[in-house]
Amino acid sequence: GHSWNPGALGRTVQGLSAVLLALKRRPNIRYERNSAMAQRLGRELDYLMEHESSLFGSTSGSPTQLVILDRKNDPVTPLLTHWTYHAMLHELIGINNGRIDLSHVPDIRPESKEVMLAQDQDSFFKQSQFLNFGDLGVSVKEFVDSYQSQSQSHHKIESISDMKRFVEAYPEFRKLSGNVSKHVTLIGELSRLVSQRHLLAVSELEQSLACNEQHGTDLRALRALIANPKIQPENKVRCVVLYALRYEQTQGNAVNELKQLLSSNGVDADMVSIIDVMLRYGGARERQSDIFQNENIFSRGKNIFKGLQGTENVYTQHTPALAIMLEDLVRGRQGLHWQERLPNLDPNARPPMLGNENGMFNQDIIVFVVGGVTMEEEMTVAKLNAKFVSQNVRVLLGGTSIHNSRTFMSELSTTFFP
């Protein structure tokens, strides 16, 4: 159920307290009201700070908030295919402590079987980590083109495959700019996987399920996707999970039919069981917020027409719930809604007045997500920090893990129910 493993709780308190000591902060703690795990973590951390007050100092006048969230209130974001570079690498290949294992890639060179990602040593990655996949290809092509003009070679480069052949043909290019040749390899592998797994089709349906209320259309598309032998079983299950979360309270939903359809199309019973696990973990009864904006007639109407404006990329319509929350907190929109949803751990503490509609002042917001964060949320925080840098607003994001869709579903299936 929704409860801490004692060892994990202890390590999490240690990790958070180490961050606070390094930053020399003693924050005001807020937590999501519907999360016993968020409240427990807050209480344990508060007890430690009180017990070690000589190290942590006082909270009075502190412009720092620690906001403890629970992943169950937004189970959608970790289930989606995200199209920025860093997120794609983690989703499709996997990043483990900054390392990427490419030993499985066809025809990989021995020196490229494992590569490192580090912003401080890799200027291309630092500049490109939040680019979407289309812009990423343009960015790396510009770099290869600039070298090509210096070396006076005349290879025609119009695709990722052309770039890979160029890098192979010019070993001195690999030496001169090892980081970029590494990224040509990584982007080539991402391109191969997107094509092999038919991820554009999968992503279009995911985004529709996450962002738009159109039951009949979604159901038809989902049946066709499940019946398609070229789609990976885990991607079929992900889409059914999204359908189950969105239409859980819709009369006549087809969750049971879709589970049977998955089974009859050869999807393993353990994978199918994830659908029920997810509903028990983050279904409508467990969530505090209306992440699908379909609980009242006004937001539902807005939602139906969201996809008709013609301005959004169909693969990137979704906005993480964290982005909306942080924008409100930073701008000082501390209405009753947020004070009820994110109460202070100390009931005697005054509601924080960190900003106002006319402007913000120095403030630090530390967000910690019990149940893990995603690369998409990392990008949300990076953009927010850049947007409000002149107001000295700093947001720091952490969590119990950094999830992709595979690790999120795997963790729930193995740990959520004893």
XYZ file of N, CA and C in Angstrom, residues 92-280:
567
model
N 14.296 5.432 -23.992
C 14.508 4.424 -25.034
C 15.759 3.582 -24.823
N 16.794 4.155 -24.184
C 18.037 3.403 -23.993
C 18.299 3.150 -22.509
N 18.108 4.193 -21.710
C 18.319 4.065 -20.264
C 19.605 4.750 -19.839
N 19.521 5.591 -18.801
C 20.691 6.266 -18.237
C 20.855 5.781 -16.806
N 22.053 5.308 -16.488
C 22.310 4.794 -15.143
C 23.525 5.529 -14.579
N 23.290 6.418 -13.598
C 24.366 7.232 -13.017
C 25.185 7.948 -14.084
N 24.489 8.510 -15.063
C 25.159 9.287 -16.098
C 25.787 8.456 -17.204
N 25.639 7.137 -17.147
C 26.231 6.256 -18.163
C 25.142 5.649 -19.038
N 25.473 5.477 -20.321
C 24.548 4.857 -21.262
C 25.224 3.639 -21.881
N 24.594 2.488 -21.758
C 25.117 1.236 -22.301
C 24.633 1.076 -23.746
N 25.580 1.082 -24.687
C 25.236 0.929 -26.109
C 25.754 -0.392 -26.671
N 26.111 -1.325 -25.792
C 26.718 -2.578 -26.266
C 25.764 -3.394 -27.137
N 24.446 -3.142 -27.010
C 23.449 -3.897 -27.783
C 23.215 -3.300 -29.171
N 23.797 -2.132 -29.446
C 23.510 -1.427 -30.701
C 24.211 -2.124 -31.865
N 23.504 -2.365 -32.985
C 24.130 -3.030 -34.133
C 25.348 -2.250 -34.644
N 26.445 -2.959 -34.913
C 27.667 -2.389 -35.524
C 28.285 -1.251 -34.708
N 28.180 -1.335 -33.404
C 28.739 -0.270 -32.573
C 30.254 -0.414 -32.490
N 30.993 0.710 -32.520
C 32.451 0.659 -32.388
C 32.810 0.321 -30.946
N 33.913 -0.420 -30.720
C 34.274 -0.851 -29.350
C 34.362 0.316 -28.366
N 34.911 1.483 -28.810
C 35.082 2.598 -27.867
C 33.768 3.296 -27.537
N 32.692 2.926 -28.245
C 31.397 3.582 -28.007
C 30.399 2.691 -27.275
N 30.861 1.546 -26.773
C 29.913 0.606 -26.149
C 29.314 1.151 -24.858
N 30.026 2.058 -24.199
C 29.459 2.768 -23.047
C 29.893 4.219 -23.144
N 28.949 5.132 -23.014
C 29.273 6.558 -23.096
C 28.763 7.272 -21.849
N 29.431 8.395 -21.547
C 29.073 9.199 -20.375
C 28.339 10.461 -20.806
N 27.407 10.905 -19.991
C 26.745 12.192 -20.186
C 27.075 13.081 -18.995
N 27.719 14.207 -19.257
C 28.053 15.141 -18.176
C 28.036 16.554 -18.730
N 27.149 17.385 -18.206
C 27.005 18.756 -18.709
C 28.307 19.535 -18.655
N 29.069 19.361 -17.565
C 30.271 20.187 -17.387
C 31.399 19.795 -18.332
N 31.340 18.590 -18.926
C 32.390 18.156 -19.846
C 31.888 18.015 -21.283
N 30.660 18.381 -21.524
C 30.059 18.091 -22.826
C 29.167 19.269 -23.228
N 29.759 20.223 -23.946
C 29.025 21.448 -24.272
C 27.837 21.175 -25.191
N 27.982 20.187 -26.095
C 26.869 19.886 -26.997
C 25.661 19.382 -26.209
N 25.900 18.497 -25.237
C 24.805 17.967 -24.424
C 24.183 19.075 -23.575
N 25.022 19.939 -23.017
C 24.518 21.037 -22.188
C 23.568 21.933 -22.988
N 23.925 22.194 -24.255
C 23.099 23.053 -25.101
C 21.865 22.338 -25.651
N 21.946 21.009 -25.767
C 20.937 20.273 -26.544
C 20.015 19.379 -25.727
N 20.243 19.259 -24.416
C 19.513 18.236 -23.650
C 18.000 18.447 -23.642
N 17.560 19.709 -23.782
C 16.120 19.974 -23.756
C 15.547 20.272 -25.138
N 16.347 20.052 -26.193
C 15.824 20.222 -27.545
C 14.906 19.070 -27.901
N 13.853 19.355 -28.687
C 13.027 18.240 -29.150
C 13.752 17.521 -30.278
N 13.262 16.350 -30.630
C 14.003 15.458 -31.520
C 14.257 16.086 -32.890
N 13.290 16.855 -33.390
C 13.464 17.504 -34.689
C 14.579 18.538 -34.661
N 14.559 19.407 -33.642
C 15.592 20.442 -33.523
C 16.963 19.836 -33.237
N 16.977 18.704 -32.569
C 18.230 18.039 -32.219
C 19.000 17.619 -33.472
N 18.290 17.051 -34.444
C 18.927 16.645 -35.700
C 19.548 17.841 -36.409
N 18.842 18.964 -36.396
C 19.343 20.193 -37.026
C 20.602 20.663 -36.308
N 20.582 20.616 -34.967
C 21.698 21.093 -34.159
C 22.974 20.300 -34.434
N 22.871 18.976 -34.448
C 24.069 18.166 -34.667
C 24.525 18.268 -36.121
N 23.584 18.438 -37.054
C 23.950 18.595 -38.468
C 24.749 19.882 -38.672
N 24.354 20.954 -37.987
C 25.083 22.217 -38.103
C 26.529 22.052 -37.641
N 26.708 21.275 -36.580
C 28.061 21.069 -36.064
C 28.896 20.249 -37.045
N 28.307 19.190 -37.573
C 29.020 18.353 -38.549
C 29.312 19.167 -39.812
N 28.349 19.975 -40.241
C 28.548 20.818 -41.431
C 29.724 21.782 -41.241
N 29.824 22.363 -40.032
C 30.893 23.329 -39.795
C 32.264 22.648 -39.891
N 32.351 21.421 -39.365
C 33.618 20.689 -39.489
C 33.881 20.324 -40.946
N 32.836 19.936 -41.642
C 32.977 19.531 -43.038
C 33.535 20.689 -43.874
N 33.063 21.898 -43.608
C 33.550 23.048 -44.374
C 35.015 23.332 -44.047
N 35.405 23.106 -42.779
C 36.811 23.289 -42.401
C 37.715 22.262 -43.074
N 37.218 21.042 -43.192
C 38.043 19.966 -43.768
C 37.911 19.903 -45.284
N 37.087 20.783 -45.849
C 36.902 20.885 -47.307
C 36.466 19.553 -47.930
N 35.683 18.779 -47.156
C 35.131 17.545 -47.732
C 33.778 17.876 -48.352
N 33.311 16.999 -49.213
C 32.098 17.320 -49.965
C 31.051 16.208 -49.866
N 30.978 15.578 -48.694
C 29.936 14.578 -48.479
C 28.583 15.278 -48.397
N 27.611 14.699 -49.032
C 26.254 15.254 -48.939
C 25.604 14.705 -47.669
N 25.253 15.593 -46.747
C 24.685 15.150 -45.462
C 23.255 15.651 -45.365
N 22.323 14.715 -45.468
C 20.908 15.087 -45.402
C 20.129 14.272 -44.380
N 20.793 13.298 -43.758
C 20.078 12.448 -42.799
C 21.027 12.021 -41.699
N 20.474 11.416 -40.654
C 21.294 10.904 -39.549
C 22.220 9.806 -40.055
N 21.742 8.975 -40.979
C 22.588 7.916 -41.558
C 23.791 8.518 -42.281
N 23.570 9.622 -43.035
C 24.680 10.312 -43.714
C 25.699 10.807 -42.698
N 25.211 11.349 -41.559
C 26.122 11.847 -40.523
C 26.966 10.711 -39.954
N 26.315 9.579 -39.702
C 27.051 8.435 -39.160
C 28.139 7.975 -40.127
N 27.816 7.943 -41.443
C 28.819 7.537 -42.436
C 29.965 8.539 -42.491
N 29.642 9.830 -42.365
C 30.674 10.861 -42.386
C 31.630 10.688 -41.200
N 31.075 10.449 -40.026
C 31.903 10.274 -38.825
C 32.810 9.059 -38.978
N 32.277 7.970 -39.559
C 33.078 6.765 -39.785
C 34.229 7.053 -40.755
N 33.956 7.886 -41.779
C 34.942 8.133 -42.833
C 36.058 9.072 -42.381
N 35.809 9.848 -41.319
C 36.801 10.833 -40.883
C 37.171 10.602 -39.426
N 38.117 9.660 -39.192
C 38.488 9.368 -37.801
C 39.014 10.598 -37.055
N 39.633 11.551 -37.807
C 40.148 12.748 -37.130
C 39.005 13.604 -36.584
N 37.818 13.525 -37.216
C 36.645 14.233 -36.689
C 36.270 13.653 -35.331
N 36.359 12.337 -35.215
C 36.041 11.686 -33.934
C 36.981 12.182 -32.844
N 38.285 12.338 -33.196
C 39.260 12.796 -32.200
C 39.026 14.270 -31.856
N 38.766 15.080 -32.897
C 38.613 16.515 -32.702
C 37.389 16.832 -31.851
N 36.316 16.126 -32.106
C 35.078 16.437 -31.379
C 34.393 15.148 -30.957
N 35.057 14.446 -30.030
C 34.548 13.151 -29.572
C 33.131 13.236 -29.045
N 32.815 14.364 -28.354
C 31.471 14.497 -27.798
C 30.409 14.500 -28.882
N 30.679 15.216 -30.003
C 29.654 15.300 -31.036
C 29.531 13.983 -31.788
N 30.666 13.307 -32.043
C 30.558 12.000 -32.707
C 29.798 11.016 -31.813
N 29.977 11.149 -30.502
C 29.195 10.329 -29.552
C 27.707 10.618 -29.713
N 27.359 11.888 -29.867
C 25.944 12.249 -30.000
C 25.371 11.839 -31.356
N 26.208 11.830 -32.398
C 25.744 11.300 -33.694
C 25.343 9.839 -33.523
N 26.153 9.087 -32.768
C 25.838 7.671 -32.484
C 24.542 7.555 -31.683
N 24.413 8.370 -30.631
C 23.218 8.299 -29.784
C 21.951 8.681 -30.557
N 22.045 9.758 -31.339
C 20.871 10.211 -32.098
C 20.502 9.182 -33.159
N 21.531 8.566 -33.768
C 21.264 7.503 -34.741
C 20.512 6.338 -34.124
N 20.897 5.963 -32.882
C 20.225 4.858 -32.199
C 18.802 5.246 -31.798
N 18.618 6.481 -31.330
C 17.258 6.936 -31.014
C 16.374 6.885 -32.255
N 16.911 7.343 -33.375
C 16.148 7.351 -34.628
C 15.746 5.935 -35.033
N 16.692 5.007 -34.871
C 16.406 3.596 -35.201
C 15.286 3.046 -34.321
N 15.344 3.351 -33.013
C 14.345 2.817 -32.076
C 12.969 3.438 -32.291
N 12.940 4.739 -32.591
C 11.658 5.413 -32.858
C 10.971 4.748 -34.045
N 11.744 4.461 -35.075
C 11.188 3.827 -36.271
C 10.789 2.375 -36.002
N 11.691 1.623 -35.371
C 11.455 0.196 -35.123
C 10.230 -0.028 -34.228
N 10.031 0.845 -33.248
C 8.936 0.665 -32.277
C 7.671 1.456 -32.650
N 7.696 2.125 -33.816
C 6.526 2.894 -34.295
C 6.059 3.883 -33.232
N 7.032 4.611 -32.671
C 6.724 5.455 -31.514
C 5.943 6.715 -31.860
N 5.998 7.169 -33.104
C 5.194 8.341 -33.452
C 3.705 8.017 -33.346
N 3.332 6.835 -33.830
C 1.925 6.420 -33.743
C 1.514 6.216 -32.285
N 2.396 5.571 -31.514
C 2.113 5.327 -30.093
C 1.963 6.660 -29.355
N 2.897 7.583 -29.602
C 2.900 8.866 -28.890
C 1.671 9.704 -29.214
N 1.237 9.663 -30.461
C 0.058 10.445 -30.841
C -1.172 9.987 -30.047
N -1.305 8.673 -29.869
C -2.435 8.151 -29.090
C -2.263 8.477 -27.603
N -1.031 8.339 -27.095
C -0.779 8.688 -25.688
C -1.195 10.127 -25.395
N -0.777 11.045 -26.267
C -1.070 12.456 -26.048
C -2.570 12.727 -26.116
N -3.254 12.042 -27.028
C -4.703 12.193 -27.115
C -5.362 11.735 -25.811
N -4.909 10.590 -25.298
C -5.468 10.062 -24.050
C -5.156 10.980 -22.863
N -3.972 11.579 -22.867
C -3.571 12.427 -21.740
C -4.231 13.796 -21.776
N -4.553 14.293 -22.985
C -4.929 15.711 -23.114
C -6.336 15.974 -23.623
N -6.964 15.026 -24.290
C -8.248 15.311 -24.935
C -9.323 14.309 -24.526
N -10.539 14.796 -24.400
C -11.675 13.955 -24.003
C -12.443 13.543 -25.255
N -12.142 12.354 -25.798
C -12.835 11.879 -26.999
C -12.884 10.349 -26.957
N -13.802 9.859 -26.158
C -13.823 8.438 -25.808
C -13.929 7.523 -27.017
N -14.880 7.768 -27.894
C -15.085 6.890 -29.045
C -13.865 6.818 -29.944
N -13.282 7.971 -30.246
C -12.091 8.033 -31.106
C -10.912 7.313 -30.454
N -10.690 7.590 -29.157
C -9.577 6.949 -28.443
C -9.741 5.437 -28.416
N -10.967 4.972 -28.188
C -11.206 3.537 -28.082
C -10.934 2.829 -29.407
N -11.388 3.427 -30.506
C -11.124 2.832 -31.821
C -9.623 2.763 -32.106
N -8.924 3.855 -31.804
C -7.476 3.892 -32.047
C -6.745 2.884 -31.170
N -7.224 2.719 -29.943
C -6.590 1.795 -28.999
C -6.791 0.344 -29.429
N -7.977 0.016 -29.881
C -8.217 -1.357 -30.378
C -7.291 -1.674 -31.551
N -7.136 -0.710 -32.464
C -6.268 -0.922 -33.631
C -4.811 -1.076 -33.200
N -4.391 -0.277 -32.220
C -3.007 -0.349 -31.733
C -2.717 -1.711 -31.099
N -3.656 -2.201 -30.282
C -3.454 -3.496 -29.607
C -3.368 -4.631 -30.628
N -4.149 -4.515 -31.691
C -4.168 -5.575 -32.718
C -2.957 -5.516 -33.643
N -2.185 -4.421 -33.589
C -1.036 -4.252 -34.484
C 0.172 -5.033 -33.956
N 0.631 -6.080 -34.662
C 1.740 -6.906 -34.159
C 3.078 -6.171 -34.132
N 3.156 -5.015 -34.801
C 4.427 -4.278 -34.836
C 4.644 -3.419 -33.587
N 3.599 -3.237 -32.786
C 3.708 -2.415 -31.572
C 4.154 -3.289 -30.404
N 5.148 -2.817 -29.649
C 5.651 -3.584 -28.508
C 4.575 -3.758 -27.424
N 4.554 -4.932 -26.764
C 3.542 -5.186 -25.721
C 3.514 -4.105 -24.636
N 4.707 -3.646 -24.175
C 4.708 -2.641 -23.098
C 4.089 -1.318 -23.547
N 4.221 -0.997 -24.833
C 3.609 0.238 -25.329
C 2.093 0.105 -25.435
N 1.626 -1.090 -25.761
C 0.177 -1.336 -25.767
C -0.384 -1.180 -24.347
N 0.333 -1.757 -23.379
C -0.124 -1.703 -21.985
C -0.128 -0.255 -21.478
N 0.921 0.500 -21.814
C 0.983 1.909 -21.401
C -0.238 2.686 -21.866
N -0.613 2.461 -23.123
C -1.768 3.194 -23.668
C -3.065 2.772 -22.987
N -3.198 1.490 -22.666
C -4.409 1.037 -21.970
C -4.437 1.606 -20.547
N -3.284 1.695 -19.891
C -3.222 2.305 -18.552
C -3.695 3.758 -18.618
N -3.223 4.496 -19.623
C -3.652 5.895 -19.779
C -5.162 5.982 -20.023
N -5.680 5.069 -20.853
C -7.133 5.019 -21.102
C -7.875 4.752 -19.787
N -7.384 3.765 -19.010
C -8.053 3.384 -17.759
C -8.065 4.550 -16.767
N -6.953 5.301 -16.693
C -6.891 6.443 -15.780
C -7.841 7.558 -16.227
N -7.843 7.855 -17.533
C -8.694 8.952 -18.020
C -10.176 8.612 -17.928
N -10.545 7.416 -18.355
C -11.976 7.079 -18.473
C -12.472 6.180 -17.343
N -11.714 6.159 -16.239
C -12.074 5.313 -15.095
C -13.511 5.545 -14.634
N -13.944 6.803 -14.627
C -15.274 7.122 -14.109
C -16.305 7.356 -15.220
N -15.915 7.035 -16.453
C -16.834 7.183 -17.584
C -17.734 5.956 -17.664
N -19.042 6.182 -17.696
C -19.970 5.056 -17.803
C -19.723 4.328 -19.120
N -19.687 3.020 -19.075
C -19.500 2.240 -20.293
C -18.066 2.223 -20.783
N -17.095 2.477 -19.887
C -15.702 2.383 -20.350
C -15.369 0.921 -20.663
N -14.335 0.733 -21.470
C -14.049 -0.603 -22.024
C -12.774 -1.207 -21.444
N -12.459 -0.898 -20.183
C -11.202 -1.371 -19.594
C -11.123 -2.895 -19.627
N -12.213 -3.575 -19.221
C -12.174 -5.045 -19.200
C -12.025 -5.627 -20.606
N -12.723 -5.043 -21.556
C -12.601 -5.499 -22.955
C -11.155 -5.344 -23.444
N -10.522 -4.208 -23.107
C -9.154 -3.950 -23.561
C -8.162 -4.899 -22.905
N -8.402 -5.242 -21.636
C -7.523 -6.218 -20.967
C -7.615 -7.576 -21.660
N -8.829 -7.976 -22.015
C -9.001 -9.246 -22.742
C -8.347 -9.192 -24.119
N -8.458 -8.031 -24.762
C -7.859 -7.848 -26.081
C -6.328 -7.944 -26.002
N -5.756 -7.376 -24.963
C -4.312 -7.495 -24.760
C -3.907 -8.960 -24.617
N -4.639 -9.696 -23.785
C -4.323 -11.112 -23.558
C -4.444 -11.922 -24.842
N -5.500 -11.662 -25.613
C -5.700 -12.428 -26.852
C -4.677 -12.054 -27.922
N -3.993 -10.918 -27.742
C -2.922 -10.537 -28.663
C -1.538 -10.857 -28.098
N -1.510 -11.777 -27.127
C -0.240 -12.334 -26.658
C 0.503 -11.546 -25.597
N -0.158 -10.569 -24.983
C 0.521 -9.801 -23.931
C 0.488 -10.602 -22.632
N 1.633 -10.675 -21.975
C 1.810 -11.467 -20.762
C 0.846 -11.013 -19.651
N 0.313 -11.992 -18.904
C -0.685 -11.698 -17.854
C -0.139 -10.750 -16.787
N 1.164 -10.876 -16.450
C 1.767 -9.983 -15.451
C 1.750 -8.534 -15.931
N 1.980 -8.355 -17.246
C 1.953 -6.988 -17.788
C 0.536 -6.431 -17.776
N -0.437 -7.263 -18.114
C -1.837 -6.822 -18.118
C -2.273 -6.415 -16.707
N -1.742 -7.105 -15.703
C -2.143 -6.812 -14.311
C -1.718 -5.414 -13.860
N -0.745 -4.812 -14.575
C -0.291 -3.446 -14.238
C -1.463 -2.460 -14.298
N -2.433 -2.719 -15.169
C -3.559 -1.791 -15.355
C -4.323 -1.638 -14.041
N -4.633 -2.767 -13.387
C -5.350 -2.703 -12.108
C -4.469 -2.118 -11.004
N -3.176 -2.461 -11.035
C -2.239 -1.913 -10.048
C -2.220 -0.391 -10.136
N -2.169 0.123 -11.371
C -2.090 1.572 -11.558
C -3.365 2.277 -11.071
N -4.517 1.664 -11.298
C -5.766 2.270 -10.835
C -5.828 2.294 -9.308
N -5.312 1.254 -8.675
C -5.306 1.231 -7.213
C -4.278 2.207 -6.647
